Coordinates of C-alpha atoms in Angstrom, one line a residue:
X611 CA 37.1 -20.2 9.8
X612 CA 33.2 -21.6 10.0
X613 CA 30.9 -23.3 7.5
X614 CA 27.4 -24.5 9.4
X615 CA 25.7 -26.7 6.9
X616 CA 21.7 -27.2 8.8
X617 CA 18.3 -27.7 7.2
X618 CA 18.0 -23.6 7.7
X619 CA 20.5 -23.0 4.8
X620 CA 24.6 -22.4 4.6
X621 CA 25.7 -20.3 6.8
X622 CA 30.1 -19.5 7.4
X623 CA 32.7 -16.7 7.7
X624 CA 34.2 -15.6 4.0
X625 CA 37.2 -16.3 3.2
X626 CA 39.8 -19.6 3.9
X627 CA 39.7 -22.8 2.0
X628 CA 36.6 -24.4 0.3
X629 CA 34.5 -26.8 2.3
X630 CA 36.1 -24.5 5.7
X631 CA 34.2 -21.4 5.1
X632 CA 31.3 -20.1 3.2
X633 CA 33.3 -19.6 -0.2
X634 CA 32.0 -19.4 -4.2
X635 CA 32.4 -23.3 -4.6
X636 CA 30.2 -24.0 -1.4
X637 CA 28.0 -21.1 -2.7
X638 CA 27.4 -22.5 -6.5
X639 CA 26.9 -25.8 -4.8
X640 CA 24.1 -25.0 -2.5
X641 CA 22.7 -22.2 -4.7
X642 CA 22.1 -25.2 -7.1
X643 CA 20.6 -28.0 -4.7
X644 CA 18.2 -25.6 -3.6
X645 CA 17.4 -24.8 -7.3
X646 CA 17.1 -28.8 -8.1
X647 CA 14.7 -29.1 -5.2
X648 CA 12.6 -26.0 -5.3
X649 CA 11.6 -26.2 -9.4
X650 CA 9.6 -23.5 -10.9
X651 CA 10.9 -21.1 -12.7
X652 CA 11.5 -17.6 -10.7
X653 CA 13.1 -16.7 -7.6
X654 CA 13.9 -13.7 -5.5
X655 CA 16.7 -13.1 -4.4
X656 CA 17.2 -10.0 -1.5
X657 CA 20.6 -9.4 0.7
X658 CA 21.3 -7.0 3.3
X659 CA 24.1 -4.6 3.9
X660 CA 27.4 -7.1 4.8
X661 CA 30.4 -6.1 2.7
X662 CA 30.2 -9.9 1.5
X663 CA 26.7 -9.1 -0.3
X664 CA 27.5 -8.1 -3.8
X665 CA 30.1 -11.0 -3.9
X666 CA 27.4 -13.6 -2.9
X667 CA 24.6 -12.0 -4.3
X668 CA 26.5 -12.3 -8.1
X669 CA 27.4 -15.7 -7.4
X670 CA 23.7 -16.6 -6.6
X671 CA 22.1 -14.9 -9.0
X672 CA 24.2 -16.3 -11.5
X673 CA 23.9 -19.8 -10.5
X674 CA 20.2 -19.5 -11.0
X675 CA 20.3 -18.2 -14.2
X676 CA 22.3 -20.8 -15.0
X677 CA 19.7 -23.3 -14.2
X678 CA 16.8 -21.7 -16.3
X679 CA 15.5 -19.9 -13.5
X680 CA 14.3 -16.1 -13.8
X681 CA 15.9 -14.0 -10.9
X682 CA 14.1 -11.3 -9.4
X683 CA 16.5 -9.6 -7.7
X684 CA 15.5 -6.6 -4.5
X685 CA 18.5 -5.5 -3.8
X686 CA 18.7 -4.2 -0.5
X687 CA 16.0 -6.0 1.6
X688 CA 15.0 -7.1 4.8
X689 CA 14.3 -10.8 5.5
X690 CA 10.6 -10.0 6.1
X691 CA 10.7 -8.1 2.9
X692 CA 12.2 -11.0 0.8
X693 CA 9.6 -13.3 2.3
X694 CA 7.0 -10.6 1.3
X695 CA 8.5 -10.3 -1.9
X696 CA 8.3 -14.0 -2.8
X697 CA 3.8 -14.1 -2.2
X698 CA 4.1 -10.5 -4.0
X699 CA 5.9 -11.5 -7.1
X700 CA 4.5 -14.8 -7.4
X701 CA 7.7 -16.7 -7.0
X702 CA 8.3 -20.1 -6.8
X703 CA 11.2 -19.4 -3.8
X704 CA 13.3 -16.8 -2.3
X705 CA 17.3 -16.9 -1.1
X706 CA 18.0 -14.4 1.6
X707 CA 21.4 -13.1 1.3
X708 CA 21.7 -12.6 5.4
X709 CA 24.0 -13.7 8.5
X710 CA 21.2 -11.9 10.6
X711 CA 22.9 -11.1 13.7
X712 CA 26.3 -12.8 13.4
X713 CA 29.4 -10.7 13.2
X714 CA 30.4 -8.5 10.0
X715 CA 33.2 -11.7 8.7
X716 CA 29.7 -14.0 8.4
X717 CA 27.2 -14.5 5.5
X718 CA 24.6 -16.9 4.8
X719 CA 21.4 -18.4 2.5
X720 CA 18.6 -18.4 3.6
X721 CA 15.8 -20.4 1.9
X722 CA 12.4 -19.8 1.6
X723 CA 9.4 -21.6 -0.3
X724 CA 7.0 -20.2 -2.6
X725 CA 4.5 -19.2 0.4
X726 CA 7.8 -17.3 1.1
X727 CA 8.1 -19.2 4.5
X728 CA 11.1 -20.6 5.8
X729 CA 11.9 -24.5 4.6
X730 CA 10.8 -27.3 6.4
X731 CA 13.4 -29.6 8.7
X732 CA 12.5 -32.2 5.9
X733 CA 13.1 -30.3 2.6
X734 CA 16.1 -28.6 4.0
X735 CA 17.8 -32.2 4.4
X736 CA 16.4 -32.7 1.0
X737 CA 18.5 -29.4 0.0
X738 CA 21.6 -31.1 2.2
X739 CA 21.2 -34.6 0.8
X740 CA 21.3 -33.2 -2.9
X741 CA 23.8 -30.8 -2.7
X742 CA 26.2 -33.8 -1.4
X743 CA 25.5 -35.9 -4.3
X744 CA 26.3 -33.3 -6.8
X745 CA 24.2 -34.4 -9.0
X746 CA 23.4 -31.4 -10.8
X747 CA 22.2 -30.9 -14.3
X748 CA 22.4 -27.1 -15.5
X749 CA 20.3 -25.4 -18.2
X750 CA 21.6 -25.7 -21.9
X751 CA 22.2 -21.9 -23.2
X752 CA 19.0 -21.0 -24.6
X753 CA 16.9 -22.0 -21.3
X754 CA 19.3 -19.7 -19.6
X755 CA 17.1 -17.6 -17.0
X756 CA 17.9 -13.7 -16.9
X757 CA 18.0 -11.5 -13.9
X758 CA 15.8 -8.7 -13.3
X759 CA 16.6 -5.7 -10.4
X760 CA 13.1 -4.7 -8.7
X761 CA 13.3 -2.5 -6.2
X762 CA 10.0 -1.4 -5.4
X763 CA 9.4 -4.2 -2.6
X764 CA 10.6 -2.1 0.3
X765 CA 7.4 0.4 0.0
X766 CA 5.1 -2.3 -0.6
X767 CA 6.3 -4.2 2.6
X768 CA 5.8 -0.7 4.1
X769 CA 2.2 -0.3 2.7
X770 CA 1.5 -3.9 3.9
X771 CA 2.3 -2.9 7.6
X772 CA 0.2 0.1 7.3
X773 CA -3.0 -1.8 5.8
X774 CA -2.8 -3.8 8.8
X775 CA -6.5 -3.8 10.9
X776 CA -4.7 -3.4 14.5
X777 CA -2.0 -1.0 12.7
X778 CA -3.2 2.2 14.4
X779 CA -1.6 5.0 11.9
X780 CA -4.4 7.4 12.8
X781 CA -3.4 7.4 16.3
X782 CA 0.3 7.3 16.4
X783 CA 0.6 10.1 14.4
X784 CA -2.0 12.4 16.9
X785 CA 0.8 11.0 19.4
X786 CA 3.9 12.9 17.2
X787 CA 6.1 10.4 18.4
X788 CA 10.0 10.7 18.4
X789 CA 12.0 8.2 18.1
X790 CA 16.0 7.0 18.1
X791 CA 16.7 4.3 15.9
X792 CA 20.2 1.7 15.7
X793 CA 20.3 0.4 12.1
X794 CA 24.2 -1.0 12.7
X795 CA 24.9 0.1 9.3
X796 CA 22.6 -2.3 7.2
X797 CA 19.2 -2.4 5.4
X798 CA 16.8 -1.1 8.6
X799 CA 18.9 1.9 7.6
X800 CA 17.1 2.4 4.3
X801 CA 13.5 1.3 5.1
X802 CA 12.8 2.1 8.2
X803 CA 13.0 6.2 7.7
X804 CA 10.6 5.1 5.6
X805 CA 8.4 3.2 7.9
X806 CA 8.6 6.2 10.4
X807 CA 7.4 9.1 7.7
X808 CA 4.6 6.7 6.6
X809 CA 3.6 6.6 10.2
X810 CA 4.2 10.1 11.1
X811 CA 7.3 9.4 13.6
X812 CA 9.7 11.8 13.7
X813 CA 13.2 10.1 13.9
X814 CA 17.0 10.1 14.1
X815 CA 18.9 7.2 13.1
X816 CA 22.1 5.9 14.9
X817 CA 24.7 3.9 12.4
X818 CA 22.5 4.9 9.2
X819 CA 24.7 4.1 6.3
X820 CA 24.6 0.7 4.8
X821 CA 27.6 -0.5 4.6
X822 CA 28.3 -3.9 6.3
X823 CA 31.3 -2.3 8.3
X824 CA 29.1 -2.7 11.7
X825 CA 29.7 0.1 14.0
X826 CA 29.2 -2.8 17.4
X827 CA 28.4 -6.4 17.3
X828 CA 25.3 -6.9 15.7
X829 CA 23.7 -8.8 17.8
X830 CA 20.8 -6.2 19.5
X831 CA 21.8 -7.3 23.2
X832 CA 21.9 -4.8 25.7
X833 CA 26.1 -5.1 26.3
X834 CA 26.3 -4.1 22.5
X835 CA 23.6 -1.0 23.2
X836 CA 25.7 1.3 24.8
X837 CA 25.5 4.0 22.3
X838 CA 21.6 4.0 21.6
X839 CA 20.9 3.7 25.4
X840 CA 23.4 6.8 25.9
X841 CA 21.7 9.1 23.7
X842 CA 18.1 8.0 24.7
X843 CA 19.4 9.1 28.6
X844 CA 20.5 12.7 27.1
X845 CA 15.9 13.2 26.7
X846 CA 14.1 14.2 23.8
X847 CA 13.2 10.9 22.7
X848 CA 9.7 8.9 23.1
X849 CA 11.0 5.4 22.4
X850 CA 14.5 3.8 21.6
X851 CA 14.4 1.3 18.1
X852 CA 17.3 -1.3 17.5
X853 CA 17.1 -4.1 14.9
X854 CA 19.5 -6.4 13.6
X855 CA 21.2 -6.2 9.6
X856 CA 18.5 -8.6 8.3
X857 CA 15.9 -6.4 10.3
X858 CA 13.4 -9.4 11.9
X859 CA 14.8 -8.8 15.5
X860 CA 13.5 -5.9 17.3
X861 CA 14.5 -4.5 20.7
X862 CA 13.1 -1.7 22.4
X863 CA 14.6 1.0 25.0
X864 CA 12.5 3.1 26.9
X865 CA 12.4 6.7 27.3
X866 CA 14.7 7.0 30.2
X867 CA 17.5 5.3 28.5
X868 CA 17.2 1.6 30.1
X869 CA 16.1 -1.7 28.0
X870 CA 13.2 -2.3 27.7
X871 CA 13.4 -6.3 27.7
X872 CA 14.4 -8.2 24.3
X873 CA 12.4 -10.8 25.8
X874 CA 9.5 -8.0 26.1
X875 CA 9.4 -6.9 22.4
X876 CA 7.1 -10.0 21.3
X877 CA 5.3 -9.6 24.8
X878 CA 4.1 -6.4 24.7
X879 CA 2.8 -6.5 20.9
X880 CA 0.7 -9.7 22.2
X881 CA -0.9 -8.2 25.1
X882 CA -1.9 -5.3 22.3
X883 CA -3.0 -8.4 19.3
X884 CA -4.5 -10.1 22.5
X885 CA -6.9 -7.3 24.0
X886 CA -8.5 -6.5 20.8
X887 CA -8.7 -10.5 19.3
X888 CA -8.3 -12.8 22.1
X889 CA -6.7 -16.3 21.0
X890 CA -3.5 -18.7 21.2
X891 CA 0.1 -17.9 21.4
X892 CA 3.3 -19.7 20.6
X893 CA 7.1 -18.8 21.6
X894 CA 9.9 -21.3 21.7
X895 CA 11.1 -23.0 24.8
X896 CA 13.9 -20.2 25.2
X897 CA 11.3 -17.6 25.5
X898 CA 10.0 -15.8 28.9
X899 CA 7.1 -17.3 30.7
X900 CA 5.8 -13.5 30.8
X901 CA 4.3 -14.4 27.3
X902 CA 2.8 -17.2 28.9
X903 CA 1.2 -15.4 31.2
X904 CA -0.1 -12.6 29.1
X905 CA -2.0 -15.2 26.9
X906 CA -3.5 -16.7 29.9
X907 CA -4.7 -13.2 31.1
X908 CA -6.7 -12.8 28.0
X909 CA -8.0 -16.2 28.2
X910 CA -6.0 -17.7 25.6
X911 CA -4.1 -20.8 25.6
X912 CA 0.1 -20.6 25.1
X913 CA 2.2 -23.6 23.3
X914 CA 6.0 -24.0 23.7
X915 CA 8.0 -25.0 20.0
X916 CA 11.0 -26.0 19.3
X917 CA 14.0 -23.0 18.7
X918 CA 14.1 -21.8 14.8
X919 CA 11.6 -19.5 13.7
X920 CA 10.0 -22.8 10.5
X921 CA 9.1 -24.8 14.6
X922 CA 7.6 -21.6 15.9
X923 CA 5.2 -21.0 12.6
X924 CA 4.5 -24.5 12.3
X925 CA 3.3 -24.8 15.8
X926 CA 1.7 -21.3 15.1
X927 CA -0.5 -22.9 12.3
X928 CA -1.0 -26.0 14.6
X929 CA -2.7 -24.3 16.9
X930 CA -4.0 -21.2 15.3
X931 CA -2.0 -19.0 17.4
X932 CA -3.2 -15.0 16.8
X933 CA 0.7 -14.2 17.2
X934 CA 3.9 -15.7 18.1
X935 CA 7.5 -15.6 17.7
X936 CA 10.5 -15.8 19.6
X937 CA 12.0 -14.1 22.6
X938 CA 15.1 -13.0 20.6
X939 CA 12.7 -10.1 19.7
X940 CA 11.3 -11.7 16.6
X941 CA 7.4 -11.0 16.5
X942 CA 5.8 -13.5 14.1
X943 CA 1.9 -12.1 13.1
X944 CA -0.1 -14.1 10.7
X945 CA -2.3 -11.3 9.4
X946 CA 0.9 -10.3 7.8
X947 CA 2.5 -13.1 6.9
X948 CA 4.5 -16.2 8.8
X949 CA 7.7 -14.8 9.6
X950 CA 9.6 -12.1 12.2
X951 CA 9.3 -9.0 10.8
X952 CA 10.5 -6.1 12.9
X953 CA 8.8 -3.5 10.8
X954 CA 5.0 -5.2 11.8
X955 CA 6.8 -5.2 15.5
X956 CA 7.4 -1.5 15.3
X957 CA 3.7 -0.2 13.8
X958 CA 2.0 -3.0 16.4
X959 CA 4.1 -1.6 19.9
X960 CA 3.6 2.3 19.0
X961 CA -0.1 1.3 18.6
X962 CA -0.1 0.1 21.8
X963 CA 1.9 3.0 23.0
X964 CA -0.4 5.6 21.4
X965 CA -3.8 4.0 22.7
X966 CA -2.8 3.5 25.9
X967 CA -1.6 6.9 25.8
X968 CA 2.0 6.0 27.9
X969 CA 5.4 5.8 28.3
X970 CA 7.5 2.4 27.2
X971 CA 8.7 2.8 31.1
X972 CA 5.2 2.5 32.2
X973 CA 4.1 -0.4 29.8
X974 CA 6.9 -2.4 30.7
X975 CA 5.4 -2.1 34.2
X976 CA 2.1 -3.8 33.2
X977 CA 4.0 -7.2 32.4
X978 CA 5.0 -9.9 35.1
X979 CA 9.1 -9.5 35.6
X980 CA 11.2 -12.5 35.0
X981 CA 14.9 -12.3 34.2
X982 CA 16.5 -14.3 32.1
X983 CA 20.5 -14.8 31.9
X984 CA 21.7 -15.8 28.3
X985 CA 24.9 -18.1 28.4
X986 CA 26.9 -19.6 25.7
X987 CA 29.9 -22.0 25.4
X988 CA 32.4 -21.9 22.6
X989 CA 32.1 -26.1 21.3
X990 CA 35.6 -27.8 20.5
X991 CA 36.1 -30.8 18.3
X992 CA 36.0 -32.6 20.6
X993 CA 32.7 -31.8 22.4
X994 CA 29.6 -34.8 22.4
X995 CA 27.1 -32.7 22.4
X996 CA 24.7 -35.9 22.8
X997 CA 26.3 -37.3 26.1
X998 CA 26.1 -33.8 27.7
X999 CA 22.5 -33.5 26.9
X1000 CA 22.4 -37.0 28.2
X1001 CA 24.1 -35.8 31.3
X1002 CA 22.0 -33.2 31.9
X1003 CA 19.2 -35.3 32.4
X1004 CA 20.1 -37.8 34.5
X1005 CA 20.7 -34.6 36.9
X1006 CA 17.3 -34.1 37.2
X1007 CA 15.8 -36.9 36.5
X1008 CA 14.9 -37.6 40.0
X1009 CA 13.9 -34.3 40.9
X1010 CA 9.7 -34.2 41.6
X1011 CA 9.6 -30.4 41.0
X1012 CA 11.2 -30.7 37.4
X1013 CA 9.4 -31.3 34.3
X1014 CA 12.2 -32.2 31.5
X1015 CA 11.4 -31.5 28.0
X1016 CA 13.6 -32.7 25.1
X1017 CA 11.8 -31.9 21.8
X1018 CA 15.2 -29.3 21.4
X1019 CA 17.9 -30.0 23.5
X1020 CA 17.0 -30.4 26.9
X1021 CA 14.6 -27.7 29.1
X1022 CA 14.5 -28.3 32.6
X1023 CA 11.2 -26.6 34.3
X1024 CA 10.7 -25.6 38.0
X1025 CA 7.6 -24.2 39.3
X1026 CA 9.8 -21.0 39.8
X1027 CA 12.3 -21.4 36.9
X1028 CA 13.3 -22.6 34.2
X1029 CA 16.9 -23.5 32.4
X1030 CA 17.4 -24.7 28.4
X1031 CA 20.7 -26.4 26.7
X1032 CA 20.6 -26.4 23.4
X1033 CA 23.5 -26.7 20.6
X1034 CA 22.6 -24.2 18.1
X1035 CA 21.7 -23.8 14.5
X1036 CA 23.8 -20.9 13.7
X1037 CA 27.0 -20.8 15.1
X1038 CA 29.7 -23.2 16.9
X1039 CA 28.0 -22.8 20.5
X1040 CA 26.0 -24.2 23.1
X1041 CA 23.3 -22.0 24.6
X1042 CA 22.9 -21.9 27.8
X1043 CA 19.3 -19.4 28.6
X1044 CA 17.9 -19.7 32.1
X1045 CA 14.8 -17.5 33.9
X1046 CA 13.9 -16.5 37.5
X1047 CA 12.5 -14.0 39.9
X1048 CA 15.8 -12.2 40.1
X1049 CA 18.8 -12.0 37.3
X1050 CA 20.8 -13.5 40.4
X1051 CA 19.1 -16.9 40.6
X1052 CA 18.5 -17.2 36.6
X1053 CA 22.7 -16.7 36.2
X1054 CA 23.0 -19.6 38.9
X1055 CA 21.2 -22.1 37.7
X1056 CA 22.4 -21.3 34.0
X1057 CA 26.0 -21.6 35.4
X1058 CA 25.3 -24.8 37.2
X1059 CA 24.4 -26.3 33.7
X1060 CA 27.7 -24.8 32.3
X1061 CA 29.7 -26.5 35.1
X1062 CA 28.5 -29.8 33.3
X1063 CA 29.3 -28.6 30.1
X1064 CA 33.2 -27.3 30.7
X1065 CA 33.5 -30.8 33.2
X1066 CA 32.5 -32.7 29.7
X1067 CA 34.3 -30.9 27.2

C-alpha cells in the first residue's frame, strides 16, 4: 500500500491502514488544509470514473461543507473541465478527484487555485506544512456550507473548444472524419461522443462505460494499446484517439494501425498553433527535441521546465510561450486556459489534419524522428535518491560533449542525445527517459544510467 504526500496534492492506493494509503482520515485531513489555505467561500469539486470516486468524492465534499465552504460539485469531469469549471463558476478553488493514469487500486486530490491552475511548489508545502500541524478550526453549524450538483460544465468545456480561433470546425466536418476512440472505462467516455458530434466526427468508442474497472492499464503507452491499435489495422478508420481516466493525456494512432508518437501529440498541434501565430514554446526536460525543432522552424524560440505540468505553465507565462505542455501527450494552449486538456488536443490535431488535407501516417512524416526509450525503477526503502543523482554526475562531469542540467533531477545532453533521472512525483519510481536517432541507442544509454541505479540500491 502507497500514500505520496508532494506539493501536487495526496495521492495513494485505497485501502490498508491510515497514514499507509490514501484512506478517509488522510482524506478529511488534506481536504481541510487545503480548505484553511485556499479561503473563500466556494469550491468545485469534479472526479472521474475510479470505483474509489463516490467514496472520496462524499468524504470531500463533506469536509468542505463542514468548513463553511459552498461545494459545487460536476460530477463526472475531466481535469481540464474542473479547471474550466473553477474560472466558469467563479470559484475560489477546485479539488480534482483523479489518479490520472495510475492503476484502477489508486486515487488522488488534485488542487487547483481560483484561476483554476494547478498550485504552486510553495502553496502546496503551505497545504503540507498545515495539514501536519492539524491545526484545524471547522465551521460552527450555521456557517455550514451546502453542496450543490452542476452538471452542465462538460458542454460548456465542449463549447469552449469549439469557440477557439485556430479550432477549425468548418473544415473538419467537410473532411467527415471517422474516428476510434479508447476511453478505458472513465469520463472521456461521456464527453468526448460529445466533442466528436459537436465537431461532426463520426466515432466508435473502445471501453465506453464509466466504470473505474479499467479494461488495460491506464496509462495510454503503446504496450497497453493493443486493442485500439488492432481494430484501427482492420480499416475504416481516419484517426485512432486514446486518453487517460482524467482525460489531459492524449495519444494518437494513425490510420494504418501503428502509434503515432505520445511524444508527437503536443508536436504536431504546435507545428499547426505555430504556422498560423508564430512564437515560443515550452515542454519539460523529458520531452522530445522534435518540439524543439519545430519551434525553431517557425522562427520561434523553445525553453525546457522542470517535470509537472504548475513548472511547465509557469515557464509558459515566463516566456509567453503560444503553446506548451509535456511529452506525456499533454498539450497545454493558453487561449484556452493553462492546463492539458486533451479535448483542445483533439479539435487542434484534426484541424491540422483537415487543412492539410492528409493522413496522420503522412503528418507524422513532416516531423524530425527521434526515439525515446521510457525506463523506470521500482525505489526501496532503502534507496538515496540524492547520492544517485549525485553519482550520476560525477559520470559525466568530465565529459566536453555533455551539458548537465539539474533544475529536476539530473539531464545529461549530448549533441546527439539526451538521457533524464528523475524520482517522481506520482508514484514510488525513478524515471529513467532517454532520446536518440534510433530506439537502439536511446534504450542504451537509458540502461547505462539504470546500471547505476540497481549498483546503488
Amino acid at each position: 500500500m502507497t500514500l505520496i504526500k508532494s506539493i501536487s496534492g495526496i495521492r495513494g492506493t485505497i485501502g490498508g491502514r491510515t497514514g499507509d494509503t490514501l484512506n478517509p482520515l488522510d482524506i478529511v485531513k488534506f481536504t481541510t488544509a487545503y480548505a484553511t489555505f485556499i479561503g473563500g467561500k466556494k469550491i468545485v469539486v469534479g472526479r472521474d470514473g475510479r470505483i474509489s470516486g463516490s467514496m472520496v468524492r462524499d468524504i470531500v465534499c463533506g469536509t468542505l461543507a463542514g468548513m463553511g465552504y459552498d461545494v459545487i460539485d460536476i460530477g463526472y469531469a475531466t481535469t481540464p473541465t474542473t479547471e474550466l469549471a473553477v474560472r466558469m463558476a467563479e470559484a475560489d478553488g477546485g479539488i480534482i478527484i483523479t489518479a490520472s493514469h495510475n492503476p484502477r487500486q489508486w486515487n488522488a486530490l488534485k488542487l487547483l487555485n481560483r484561476e483554476g491552475e494547478f498550485l504552486t511548489a510553495a502553496d502546496g508545502a503551505e497545504v503540507l506544512r498545515i495539514a501536519e500541524s492539524e491545526d484545524f478550526n471547522y465551521a460552527e453549524v450555521d456557517q455550514l456550507g451546502k453542496v450543490t450538483v452542476d452538471d452542465s460544465f462538460n458542454q460548456r468545456h465542449i463549447d469552449s473548444v469549439l469557440q477557439l480561433e485556430l479550432a477549425d470546425v468548418e473544415t473538419i466536418r467537410k473532411r467527415k472524419f471517422r474516428v476510434c476512440a479508447d476511453t478505458i472505462n472513465s469520463v472521456g467516455g461521456i464527453i468526448l461522443p460529445e466533442l466528436f458530434k459537436a465537431l461532426g466526427v463520426d466515432y466508435e468508442i473502445l471501453n465506453a462505460e464509466c466504470t473505474g474497472d479499467f479494461a488495460h492499464n491506464p496509462e495510454p503507452l503503446e504496450k497497453n494499446l493493443t486493442g485500439i491499435m488492432e481494430k484501427m489495422r482492420g480499416g475504416g478508420f481516419d484517426l485512432g484517439i486514446v486518453v487517460d481516466p482524467d482525460v489531459d493525456r492524449l495519444a494518437f494512432i494513425c490510420e494504418d494501425g501503428t502509434m503515432f508518437g505520445e511524444e508527437y501529440t503536443l508536436v504536431a498541434v504546435a507545428d499547426y498553433i505555430l504556422s498560423h501565430k508564430p512564437g515560443n514554446t515550452v515542454s519539460n526536460l523529458s520531452s522530445t527535441r522534435a518540439l524543439r525543432d519545430v519551434t525553431e522552424k517557425h522562427g520561434g524560440k523553445y525553453t525546457a521546465a522542470a517535470v509537472g505540468e504548475v513548472n511547465v505553465t509557469t515557464k509558459m507565462k515566463e516566456v509567453g510561450a503560444v503553446i506548451g505542455g509535456e511529452g506525456n501527450g499533454g498539450v497545454i494552449y493558453p487561449e484556452s486556459h493553462y492546463g492539458r486538456d486533451a479535448l483542445v488536443g483533439i479539435a487542434l490535431f484534426l484541424s491540422s489534419l483537415a487543412q492539410k488535407g492528409c493522413t496522420a501516417t503522412e503528418l507524422r512524416k513532416t516531423f524530425p524522428d527521434y526515439q525515446i526509450a521510457k525506463n523506470r525503477i521500482d525505489l526501496t526503502p532503502e534507496t538515496d535518491v540524492d547520492a544517485i543523482l549525485v553519482r550520476v554526475k560525477e559520470m559525466f562531469a568530465k565529459d566536453n560533449s555533455a551539458q548537465v542540467n539539474d533544475i529536476d533531477g539530473v539531464k545529461i545532453d549530448f549533441p546527439d542525445r539526451w538521457v533524464h533521472l528523475r524520482k517522481s512525483n506520482t508514484e514510488p519510481i525513478i524515471r529513467i527517459y532517454s532520446e536518440a536517432q534510433t530506439m537502439e541507442q536511446a534504450d542504451a544509454l537509458g540502461k547505462q544510467l539504470m546500471d547505476v541505479v540497481y549498483k546503488m540500491q
